[in-house]
XYZ file of C-alpha atoms in Angstrom:
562
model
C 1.971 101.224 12.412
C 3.580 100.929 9.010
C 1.549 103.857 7.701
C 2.821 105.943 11.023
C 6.565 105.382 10.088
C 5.744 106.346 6.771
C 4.233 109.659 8.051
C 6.941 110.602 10.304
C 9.769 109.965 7.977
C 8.103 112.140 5.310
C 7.352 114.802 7.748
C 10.593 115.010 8.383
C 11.886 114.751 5.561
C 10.060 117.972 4.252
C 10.801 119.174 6.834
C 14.461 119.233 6.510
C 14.091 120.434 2.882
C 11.506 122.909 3.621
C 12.683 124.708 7.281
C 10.456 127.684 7.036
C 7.032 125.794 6.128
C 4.279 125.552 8.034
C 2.772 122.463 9.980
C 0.002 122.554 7.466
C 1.776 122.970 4.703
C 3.983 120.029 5.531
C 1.595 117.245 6.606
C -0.336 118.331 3.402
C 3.073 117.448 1.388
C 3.360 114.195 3.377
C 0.016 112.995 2.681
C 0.279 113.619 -0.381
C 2.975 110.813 -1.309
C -0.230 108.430 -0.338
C -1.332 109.253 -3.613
C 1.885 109.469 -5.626
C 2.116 113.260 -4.952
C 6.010 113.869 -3.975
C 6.576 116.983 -4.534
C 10.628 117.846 -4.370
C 13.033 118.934 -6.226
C 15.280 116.866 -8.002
C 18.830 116.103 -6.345
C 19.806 115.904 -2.838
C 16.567 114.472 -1.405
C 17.232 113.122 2.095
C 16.929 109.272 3.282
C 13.721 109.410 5.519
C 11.783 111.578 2.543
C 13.314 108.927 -0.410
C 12.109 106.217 1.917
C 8.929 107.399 2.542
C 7.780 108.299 -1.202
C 8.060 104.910 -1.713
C 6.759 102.820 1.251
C 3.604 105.050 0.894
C 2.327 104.136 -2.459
C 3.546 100.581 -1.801
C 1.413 100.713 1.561
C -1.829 102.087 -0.437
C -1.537 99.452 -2.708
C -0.882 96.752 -0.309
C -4.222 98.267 1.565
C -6.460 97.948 -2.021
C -5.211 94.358 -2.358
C -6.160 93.334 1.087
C -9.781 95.325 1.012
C -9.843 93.744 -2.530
C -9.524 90.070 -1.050
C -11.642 90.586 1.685
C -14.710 91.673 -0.415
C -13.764 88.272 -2.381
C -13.286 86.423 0.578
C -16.671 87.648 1.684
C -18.207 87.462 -1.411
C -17.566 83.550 -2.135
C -18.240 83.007 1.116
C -21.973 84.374 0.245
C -21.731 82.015 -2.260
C -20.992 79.241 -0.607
C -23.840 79.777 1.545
C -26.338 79.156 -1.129
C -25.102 75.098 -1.069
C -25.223 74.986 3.146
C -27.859 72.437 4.640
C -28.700 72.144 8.227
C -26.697 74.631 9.426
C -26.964 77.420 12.266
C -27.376 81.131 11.957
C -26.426 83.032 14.824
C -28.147 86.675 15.147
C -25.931 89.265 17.188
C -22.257 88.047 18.554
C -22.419 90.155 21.490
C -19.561 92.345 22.820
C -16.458 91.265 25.202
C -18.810 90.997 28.549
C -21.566 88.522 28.761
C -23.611 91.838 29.366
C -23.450 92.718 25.820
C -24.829 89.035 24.727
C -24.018 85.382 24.392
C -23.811 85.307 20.553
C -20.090 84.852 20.535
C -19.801 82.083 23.112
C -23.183 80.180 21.074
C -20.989 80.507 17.888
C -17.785 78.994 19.931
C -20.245 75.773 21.092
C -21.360 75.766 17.211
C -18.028 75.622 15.985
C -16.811 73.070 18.217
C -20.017 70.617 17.432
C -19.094 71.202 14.192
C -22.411 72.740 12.746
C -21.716 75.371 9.582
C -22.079 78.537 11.160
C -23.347 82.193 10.047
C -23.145 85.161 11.654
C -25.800 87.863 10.904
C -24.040 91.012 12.633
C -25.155 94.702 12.381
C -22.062 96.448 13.540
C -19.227 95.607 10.869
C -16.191 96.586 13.651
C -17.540 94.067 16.493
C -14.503 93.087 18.370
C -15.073 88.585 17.487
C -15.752 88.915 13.510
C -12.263 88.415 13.035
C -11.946 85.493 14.784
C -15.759 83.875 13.098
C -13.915 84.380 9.489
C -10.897 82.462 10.899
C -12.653 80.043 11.932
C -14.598 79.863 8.768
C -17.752 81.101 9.896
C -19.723 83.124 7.594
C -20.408 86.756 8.325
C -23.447 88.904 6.929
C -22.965 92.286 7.789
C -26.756 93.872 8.343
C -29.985 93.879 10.394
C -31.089 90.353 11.350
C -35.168 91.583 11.671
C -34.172 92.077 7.950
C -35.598 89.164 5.814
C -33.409 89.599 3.242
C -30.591 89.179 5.398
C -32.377 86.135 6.550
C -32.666 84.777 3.225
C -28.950 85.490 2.477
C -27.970 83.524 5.602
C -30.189 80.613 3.150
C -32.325 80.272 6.188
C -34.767 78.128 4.386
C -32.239 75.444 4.577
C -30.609 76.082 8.098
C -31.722 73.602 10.860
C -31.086 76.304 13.485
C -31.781 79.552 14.026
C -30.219 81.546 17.375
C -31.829 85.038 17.883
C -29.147 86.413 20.383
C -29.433 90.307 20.273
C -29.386 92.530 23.439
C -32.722 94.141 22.154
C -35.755 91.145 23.445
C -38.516 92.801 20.457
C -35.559 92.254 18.035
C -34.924 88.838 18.817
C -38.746 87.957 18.554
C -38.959 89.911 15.270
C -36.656 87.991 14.214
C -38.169 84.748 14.769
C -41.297 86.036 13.678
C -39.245 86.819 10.358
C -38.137 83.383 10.083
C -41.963 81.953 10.703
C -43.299 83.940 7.752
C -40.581 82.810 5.158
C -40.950 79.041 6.082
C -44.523 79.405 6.030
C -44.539 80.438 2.263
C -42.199 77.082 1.521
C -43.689 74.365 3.563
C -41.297 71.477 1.813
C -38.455 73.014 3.553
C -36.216 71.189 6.137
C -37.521 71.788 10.252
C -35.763 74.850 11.424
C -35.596 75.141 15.730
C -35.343 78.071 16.522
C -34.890 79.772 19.738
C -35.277 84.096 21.229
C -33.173 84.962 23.884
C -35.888 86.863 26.025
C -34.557 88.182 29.797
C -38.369 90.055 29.717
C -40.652 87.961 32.024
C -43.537 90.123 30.816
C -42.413 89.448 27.029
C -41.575 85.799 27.601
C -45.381 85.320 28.886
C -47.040 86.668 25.989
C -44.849 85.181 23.712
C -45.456 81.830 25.392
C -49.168 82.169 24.287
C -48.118 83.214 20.641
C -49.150 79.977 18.065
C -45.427 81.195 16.753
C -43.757 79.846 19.937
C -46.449 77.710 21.735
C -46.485 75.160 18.548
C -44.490 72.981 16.608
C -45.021 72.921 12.997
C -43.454 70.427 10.179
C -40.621 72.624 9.257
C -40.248 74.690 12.175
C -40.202 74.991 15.866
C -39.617 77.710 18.266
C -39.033 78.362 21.914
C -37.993 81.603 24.255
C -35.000 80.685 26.655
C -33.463 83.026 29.224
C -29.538 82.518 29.930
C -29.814 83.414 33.605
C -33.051 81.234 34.054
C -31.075 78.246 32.155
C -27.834 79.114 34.601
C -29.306 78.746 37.689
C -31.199 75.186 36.177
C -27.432 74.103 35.332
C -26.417 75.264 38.949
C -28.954 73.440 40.543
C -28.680 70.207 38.594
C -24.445 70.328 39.427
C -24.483 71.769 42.604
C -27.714 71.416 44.268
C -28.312 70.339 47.873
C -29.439 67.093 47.063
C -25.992 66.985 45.404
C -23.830 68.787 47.714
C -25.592 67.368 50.877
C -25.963 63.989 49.458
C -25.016 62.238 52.783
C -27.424 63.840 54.964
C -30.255 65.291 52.963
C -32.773 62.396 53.030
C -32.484 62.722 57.000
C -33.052 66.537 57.350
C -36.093 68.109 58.492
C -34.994 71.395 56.579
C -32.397 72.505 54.247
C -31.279 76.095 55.168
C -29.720 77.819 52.475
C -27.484 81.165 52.650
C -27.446 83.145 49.535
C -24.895 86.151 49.572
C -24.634 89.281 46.649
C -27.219 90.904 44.865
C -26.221 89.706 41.206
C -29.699 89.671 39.114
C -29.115 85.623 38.989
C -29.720 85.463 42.496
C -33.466 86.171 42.218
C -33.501 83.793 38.689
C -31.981 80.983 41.477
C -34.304 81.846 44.348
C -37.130 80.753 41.701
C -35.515 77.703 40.703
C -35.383 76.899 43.740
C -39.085 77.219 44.940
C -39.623 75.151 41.603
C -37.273 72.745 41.792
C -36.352 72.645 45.920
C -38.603 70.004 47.154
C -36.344 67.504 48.826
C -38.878 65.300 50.850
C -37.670 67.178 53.910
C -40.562 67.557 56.550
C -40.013 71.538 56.243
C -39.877 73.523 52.961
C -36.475 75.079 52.585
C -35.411 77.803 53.801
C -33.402 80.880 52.232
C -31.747 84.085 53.871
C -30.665 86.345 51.248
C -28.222 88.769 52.475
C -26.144 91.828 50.566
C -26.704 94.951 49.277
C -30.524 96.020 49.744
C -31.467 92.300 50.029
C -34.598 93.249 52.205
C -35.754 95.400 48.921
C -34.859 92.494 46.219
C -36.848 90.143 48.677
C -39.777 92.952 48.737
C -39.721 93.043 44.988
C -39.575 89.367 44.254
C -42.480 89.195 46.766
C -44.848 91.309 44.951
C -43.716 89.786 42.234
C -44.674 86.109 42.854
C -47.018 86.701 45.704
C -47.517 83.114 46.774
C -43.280 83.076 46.700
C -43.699 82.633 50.984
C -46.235 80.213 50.705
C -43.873 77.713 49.058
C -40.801 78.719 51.026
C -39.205 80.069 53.766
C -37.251 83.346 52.895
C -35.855 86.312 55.169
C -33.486 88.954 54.365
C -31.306 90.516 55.762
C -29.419 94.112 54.394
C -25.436 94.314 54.549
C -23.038 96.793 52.939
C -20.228 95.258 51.567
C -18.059 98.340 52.973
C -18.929 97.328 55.766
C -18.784 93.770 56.153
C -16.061 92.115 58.512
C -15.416 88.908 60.022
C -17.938 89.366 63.185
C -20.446 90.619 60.755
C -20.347 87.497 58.530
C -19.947 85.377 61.526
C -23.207 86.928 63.192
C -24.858 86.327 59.555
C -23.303 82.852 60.003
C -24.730 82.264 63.445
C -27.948 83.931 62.698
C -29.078 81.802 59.311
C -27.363 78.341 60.733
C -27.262 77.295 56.923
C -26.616 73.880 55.341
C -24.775 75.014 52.505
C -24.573 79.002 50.977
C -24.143 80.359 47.168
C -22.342 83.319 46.333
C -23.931 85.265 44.189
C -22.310 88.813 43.896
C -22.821 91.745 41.363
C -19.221 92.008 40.226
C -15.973 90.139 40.564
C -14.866 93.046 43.727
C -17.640 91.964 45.560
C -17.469 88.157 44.865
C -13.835 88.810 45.907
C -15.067 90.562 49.170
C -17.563 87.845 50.085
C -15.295 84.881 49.417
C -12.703 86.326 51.913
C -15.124 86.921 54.236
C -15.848 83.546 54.728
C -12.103 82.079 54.481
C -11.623 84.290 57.674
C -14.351 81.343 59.601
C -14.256 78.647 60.470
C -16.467 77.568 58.250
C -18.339 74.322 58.354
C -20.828 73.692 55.709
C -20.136 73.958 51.764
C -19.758 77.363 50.435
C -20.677 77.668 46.189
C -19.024 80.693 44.988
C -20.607 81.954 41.711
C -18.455 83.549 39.058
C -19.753 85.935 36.007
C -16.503 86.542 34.505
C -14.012 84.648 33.673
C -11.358 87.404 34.264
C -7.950 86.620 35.526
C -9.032 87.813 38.694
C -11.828 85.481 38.960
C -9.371 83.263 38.875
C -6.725 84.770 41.529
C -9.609 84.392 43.864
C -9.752 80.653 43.120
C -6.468 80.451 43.720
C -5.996 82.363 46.498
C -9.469 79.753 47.995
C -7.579 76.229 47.083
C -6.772 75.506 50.384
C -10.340 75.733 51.366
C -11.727 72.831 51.046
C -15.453 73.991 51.504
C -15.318 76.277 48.507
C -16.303 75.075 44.994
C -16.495 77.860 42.384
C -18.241 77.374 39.504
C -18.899 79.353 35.893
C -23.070 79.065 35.556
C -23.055 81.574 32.443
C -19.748 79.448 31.008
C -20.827 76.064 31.283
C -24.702 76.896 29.572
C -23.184 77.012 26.264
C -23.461 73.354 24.984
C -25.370 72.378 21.768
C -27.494 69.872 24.200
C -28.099 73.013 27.144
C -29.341 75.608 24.161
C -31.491 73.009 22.680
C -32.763 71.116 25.361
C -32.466 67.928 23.372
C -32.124 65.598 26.043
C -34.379 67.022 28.669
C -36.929 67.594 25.837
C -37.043 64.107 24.806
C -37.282 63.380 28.078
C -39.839 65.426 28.759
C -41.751 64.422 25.651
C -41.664 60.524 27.140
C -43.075 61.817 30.306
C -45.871 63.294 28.793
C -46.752 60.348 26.637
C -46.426 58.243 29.797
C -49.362 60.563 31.434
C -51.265 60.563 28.508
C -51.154 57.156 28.297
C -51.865 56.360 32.122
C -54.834 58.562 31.911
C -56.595 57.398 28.936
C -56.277 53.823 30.527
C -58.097 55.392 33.864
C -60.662 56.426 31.877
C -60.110 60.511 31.274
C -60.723 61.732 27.841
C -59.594 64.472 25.914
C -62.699 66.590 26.543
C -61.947 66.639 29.622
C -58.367 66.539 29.900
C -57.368 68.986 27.308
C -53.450 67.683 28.263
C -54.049 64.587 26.885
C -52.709 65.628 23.190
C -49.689 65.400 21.073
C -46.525 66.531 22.447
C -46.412 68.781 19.655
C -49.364 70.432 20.524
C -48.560 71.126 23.801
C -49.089 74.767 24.706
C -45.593 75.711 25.964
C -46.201 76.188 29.951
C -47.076 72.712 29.938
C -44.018 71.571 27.722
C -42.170 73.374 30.741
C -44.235 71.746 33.125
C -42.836 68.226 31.698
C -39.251 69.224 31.791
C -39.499 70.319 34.906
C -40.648 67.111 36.380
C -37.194 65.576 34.366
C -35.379 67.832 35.565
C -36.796 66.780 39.187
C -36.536 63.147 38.057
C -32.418 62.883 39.451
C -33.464 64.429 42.440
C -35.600 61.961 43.689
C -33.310 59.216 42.980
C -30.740 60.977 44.602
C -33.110 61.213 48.229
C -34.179 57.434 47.040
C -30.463 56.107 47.291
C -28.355 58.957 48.948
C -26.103 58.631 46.190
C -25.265 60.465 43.278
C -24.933 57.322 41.473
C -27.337 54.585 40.937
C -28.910 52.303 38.094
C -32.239 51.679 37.046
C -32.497 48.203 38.853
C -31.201 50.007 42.050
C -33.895 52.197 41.868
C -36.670 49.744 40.761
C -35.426 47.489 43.832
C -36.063 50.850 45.912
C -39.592 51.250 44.730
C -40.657 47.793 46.083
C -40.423 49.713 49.437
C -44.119 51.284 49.416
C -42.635 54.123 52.246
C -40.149 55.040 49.500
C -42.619 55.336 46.619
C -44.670 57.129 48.935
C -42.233 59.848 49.476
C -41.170 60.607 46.092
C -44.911 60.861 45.096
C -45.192 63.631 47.793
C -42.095 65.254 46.515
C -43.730 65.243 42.927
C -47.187 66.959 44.345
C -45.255 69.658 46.249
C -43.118 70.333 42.819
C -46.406 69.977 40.748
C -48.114 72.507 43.130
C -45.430 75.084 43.609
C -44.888 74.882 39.637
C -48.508 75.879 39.355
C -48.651 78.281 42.027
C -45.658 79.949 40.580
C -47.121 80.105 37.433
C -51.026 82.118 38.692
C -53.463 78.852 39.528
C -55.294 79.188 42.438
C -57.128 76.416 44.480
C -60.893 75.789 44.000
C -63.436 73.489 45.522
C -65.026 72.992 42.027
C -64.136 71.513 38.647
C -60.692 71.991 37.273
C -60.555 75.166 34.605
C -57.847 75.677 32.552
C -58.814 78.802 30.882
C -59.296 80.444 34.727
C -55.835 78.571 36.106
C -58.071 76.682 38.519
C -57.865 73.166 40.131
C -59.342 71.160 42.942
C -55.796 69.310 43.625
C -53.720 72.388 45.285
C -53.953 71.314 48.274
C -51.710 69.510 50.646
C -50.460 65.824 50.167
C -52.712 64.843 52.909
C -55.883 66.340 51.821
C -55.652 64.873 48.336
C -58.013 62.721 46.722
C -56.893 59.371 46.139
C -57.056 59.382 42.056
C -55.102 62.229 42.499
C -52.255 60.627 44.224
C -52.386 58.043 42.190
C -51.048 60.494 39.200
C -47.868 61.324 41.428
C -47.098 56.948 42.321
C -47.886 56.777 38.029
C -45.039 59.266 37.776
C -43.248 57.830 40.235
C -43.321 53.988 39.060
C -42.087 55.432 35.656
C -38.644 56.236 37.259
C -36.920 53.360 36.570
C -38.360 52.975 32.518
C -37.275 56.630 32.074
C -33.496 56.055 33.487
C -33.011 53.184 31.029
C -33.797 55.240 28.225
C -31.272 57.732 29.336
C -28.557 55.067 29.763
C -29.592 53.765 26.309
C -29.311 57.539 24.699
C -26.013 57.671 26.483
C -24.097 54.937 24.826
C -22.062 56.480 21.768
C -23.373 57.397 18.549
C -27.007 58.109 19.963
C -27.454 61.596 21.332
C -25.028 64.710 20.675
């Protein structure tokens, strides 16, 4: 702005001395005062033109001093980095939507947790690097899938690595960078690292990679997917066992209404055949409906194949131009749902949908999904508050927590739920040979690590059904168990989890012996049709409840986990 005053008042100010000049000839006299080139003569020079041959050299020189501190800034910052232990790099902040990429959010939870920060960034104008210095977060300006860059950020010493890019290849270069420079100093501190990867097809292969699929001494590594961890958060607030608390251990189907066409919705509809098994006496049912929801469905169906076989799903097509209140009260009628998510592609739509519904008289919960926090995502909450059957929540806002990204809870949790297996089946008499998931948590080939905290993540549901209440204690629950009906049912619910999870994931039934390398096993098959040993796995699981909540009210007490 300063440098535009300048401008003008010289330009004018040759201009008033020099009427019969050309534009040219005049901005070329004006920009030349930027480099102590005034070119006048001597005596009556007017006010705007004095003013100006001074206030531009001063403004030059102001603008070398300032570059002049920022390279110093910058460069002791570098050097500061070469002391920093257990801190975080952070690869890609991202741009102003959460389209562009997390990395500025992850950096925001960092901050806050108070973990040193650096920020390896290849475009030197992104809009948040002003805000990282201020907050004293270290900024290397470059190429991530550089090493070099990666040894400036002193990743040898960092505990945590965050490959947040919008590119999927880059991000697992980049951990693949990492991998190679702590396997050539193996006294190094553990880095965890983790590849944002929205590529199923990627995520799979990478799953078998040794890079990803083990943990080493000084480093570990895992793929996540911020949609896929979303709609885990959305179901672990907001799920029907949560919502419907009061009636869900006595229905004989949960019917669920999902609205929009947002890319989460088909990341949800997954969780949900994972996670959705609620001891009702039906599998639950879901009706997508929006824009080309009958296609979505068709995709998702050739996708995951055996999708039907675990749940109920139609779909029904409707353009948001032209939705109105009979339509939505004929999709109302027509699904009979328990409780509905709104999932839309954009905050118009969301909009759209929500009034939609406020027009009815609605009478089951309504979960209205927001991807923006924009301030007219939250006029619309405003606009809701009198509704009392509308909660909206923030799935991509309320992901970014040091304990979401890193799963430390859940993996901890997951690890003592594998060691309780292992355990259970040595003492039954299996041996590695022919259980090859009776090893080391550590060893674990990654699917199965998911497999684990998966069954955790299933572990509140079943004490919600068990008690119909959100909250319980471990002696409530133990008490619970002493019911054999009760133990019975969760066990169920844990074989119709266990078998959708495989399902979901390619194994196939077979009447012979179980083969890992082939994805076969003798137990998919109904509750009812399963051998007794193998029930016996789900009431192992099942006893284990009440051991597993005590650890996580002893982690919760403070000074134990972050």
């Amino acid at each position: 702005m300063c440098a535009t005053l300048t401008v003008g008042l010289g330009f004018n100010g040759y201009a008033s001395l020099y009427p019969y000049e050309s534009f040219s000839s005049l901005l070329y006299k004006t920009l030349g005062l930027f480099t102590l080139g005034f070119s006048a003569q001597t005596g009556n020079i007017p006010l705007q033109l004095d003013v100006a041959r001074w206030l531009a050299p001063l403004l030059l020189s102001y603008a070398a001093v300032r570059t002049l501190m920022l390279m110093l800034r910058d460069r002791l910052a570098l050097l500061r980095l070469r002391r920093l232990k257990h801190h975080a790099v952070v690869c890609g902040l991202g741009g102003q939507e959460a389209e562009d990429g997390y990395g500025w959010t992850v950096v925001q939870a960092l901050v806050a947790k108070g973990i040193p920060t650096v920020v390896i960034e290849p475009n030197p104008l992104n809009v948040h690097l002003g805000w990282a210095r201020n907050q004293g977060v270290a900024v290397i300006t470059g190429n991530a899938r550089d090493s070099q860059n990666l040894i400036q950020a002193n990743v040898m010493q960092a505990g945590y690595l965050l490959a947040l890019t919008e590119d999927d290849a880059a991000n697992s270069e980049i951990v693949y960078q990492a991998f190679q420079l702590k396997q050539t100093h193996p006294d190094t501190p553990l880095l965890t690292c983790i590849a944002q990867v929205q590529s199923n097809e990627l995520a799979a292969i990478l799953y078998d990679d040794v890079v990803f699929s083990k943990d080493y001494t000084n480093f570990s590594a895992r793929v996540i997917n911020m949609r896929q961890m979303a709609a885990r958060w959305l179901l672990a607030q907001h799920g029907p066992d949560r919502v419907l608390i009061n009636a869900v251990s006595k229905m004989r189907e949960i019917r669920i209404l999902l609205l929009g066409n947002h890319d989460f919705s088909d990341d949800l509809m997954l969780r949900l055949a994972r996670l959705g098994h609620y001891g009702t006496p039906q599998p639950i049912h879901v009706t997508m409906a929006g824009p080309q929801a009958e296609s979505r469905l068709e995709w998702l169906s050739m996708r995951h194949p055996i999708l039907s076989d675990i749940m109920s799903i139609t779909a029904k097509d409707i353009e948001l131009s032209f939705l109105s209140a009979q339509t939505t009260q004929k999709l109302i009628n027509s699904s009979n749902p328990d409780m509905i998510y709104v999932c839309a592609a954009d905050t118009e739509a969301t909009l759209i949908w929500t009034k939609a519904l406020a027009r009815l008289p609605l009478n089951c919960p309504a979960i209205i999904c927001q991807f923006s926090d924009t301030v007219l995502a939250r006029r619309i909450e405003s606009l809701c508050a009198s509704h009392t059957h509308f909660k909206f929540v923030y799935p991509l806002d309320d992901i970014f927590s040091f304990d979401e990204l890193f799963n430390t809870t859940q993996d901890q949790l997951a690890m003592l739920i594998h060691n309780h297996y292992v355990a259970s089946q040595i003492d039954a008499g299996d041996t590695p040979g022919n259980n090859t998931s009776l090893i080391n948590w550590a060893e674990l080939p990654e699917t199965l690590k998911d497999a684990n905290r998966n069954q955790a993540d299933h572990l509140q549901i079943k004490c919600h059904i068990l008690t119909g209440s959100i909250q319980y204690t471990p002696e409530q629950i133990e008490h619970a168990l002493q019911d054999p009906k009760a133990c019975e049912r969760l066990a169920h619910m844990e074989h119709d989890r266990w078998m959708a999870e495989k399902l979901l994931d390619g194994w196939q039934r077979t009447t012979g012996e179980k083969d890992t390398a082939r994805r076969l096993s003798p137990a998919l098959v109904p509750w009812n049709d399963l051998p007794e040993h193998e029930r016996q796995k789900d009431r192992d699981a099942v006893a284990n409840i009440p051991q597993l909540l005590r650890w996580i009210e002893e982690q919760s007490k403070p000074g134990r986990l972050g």
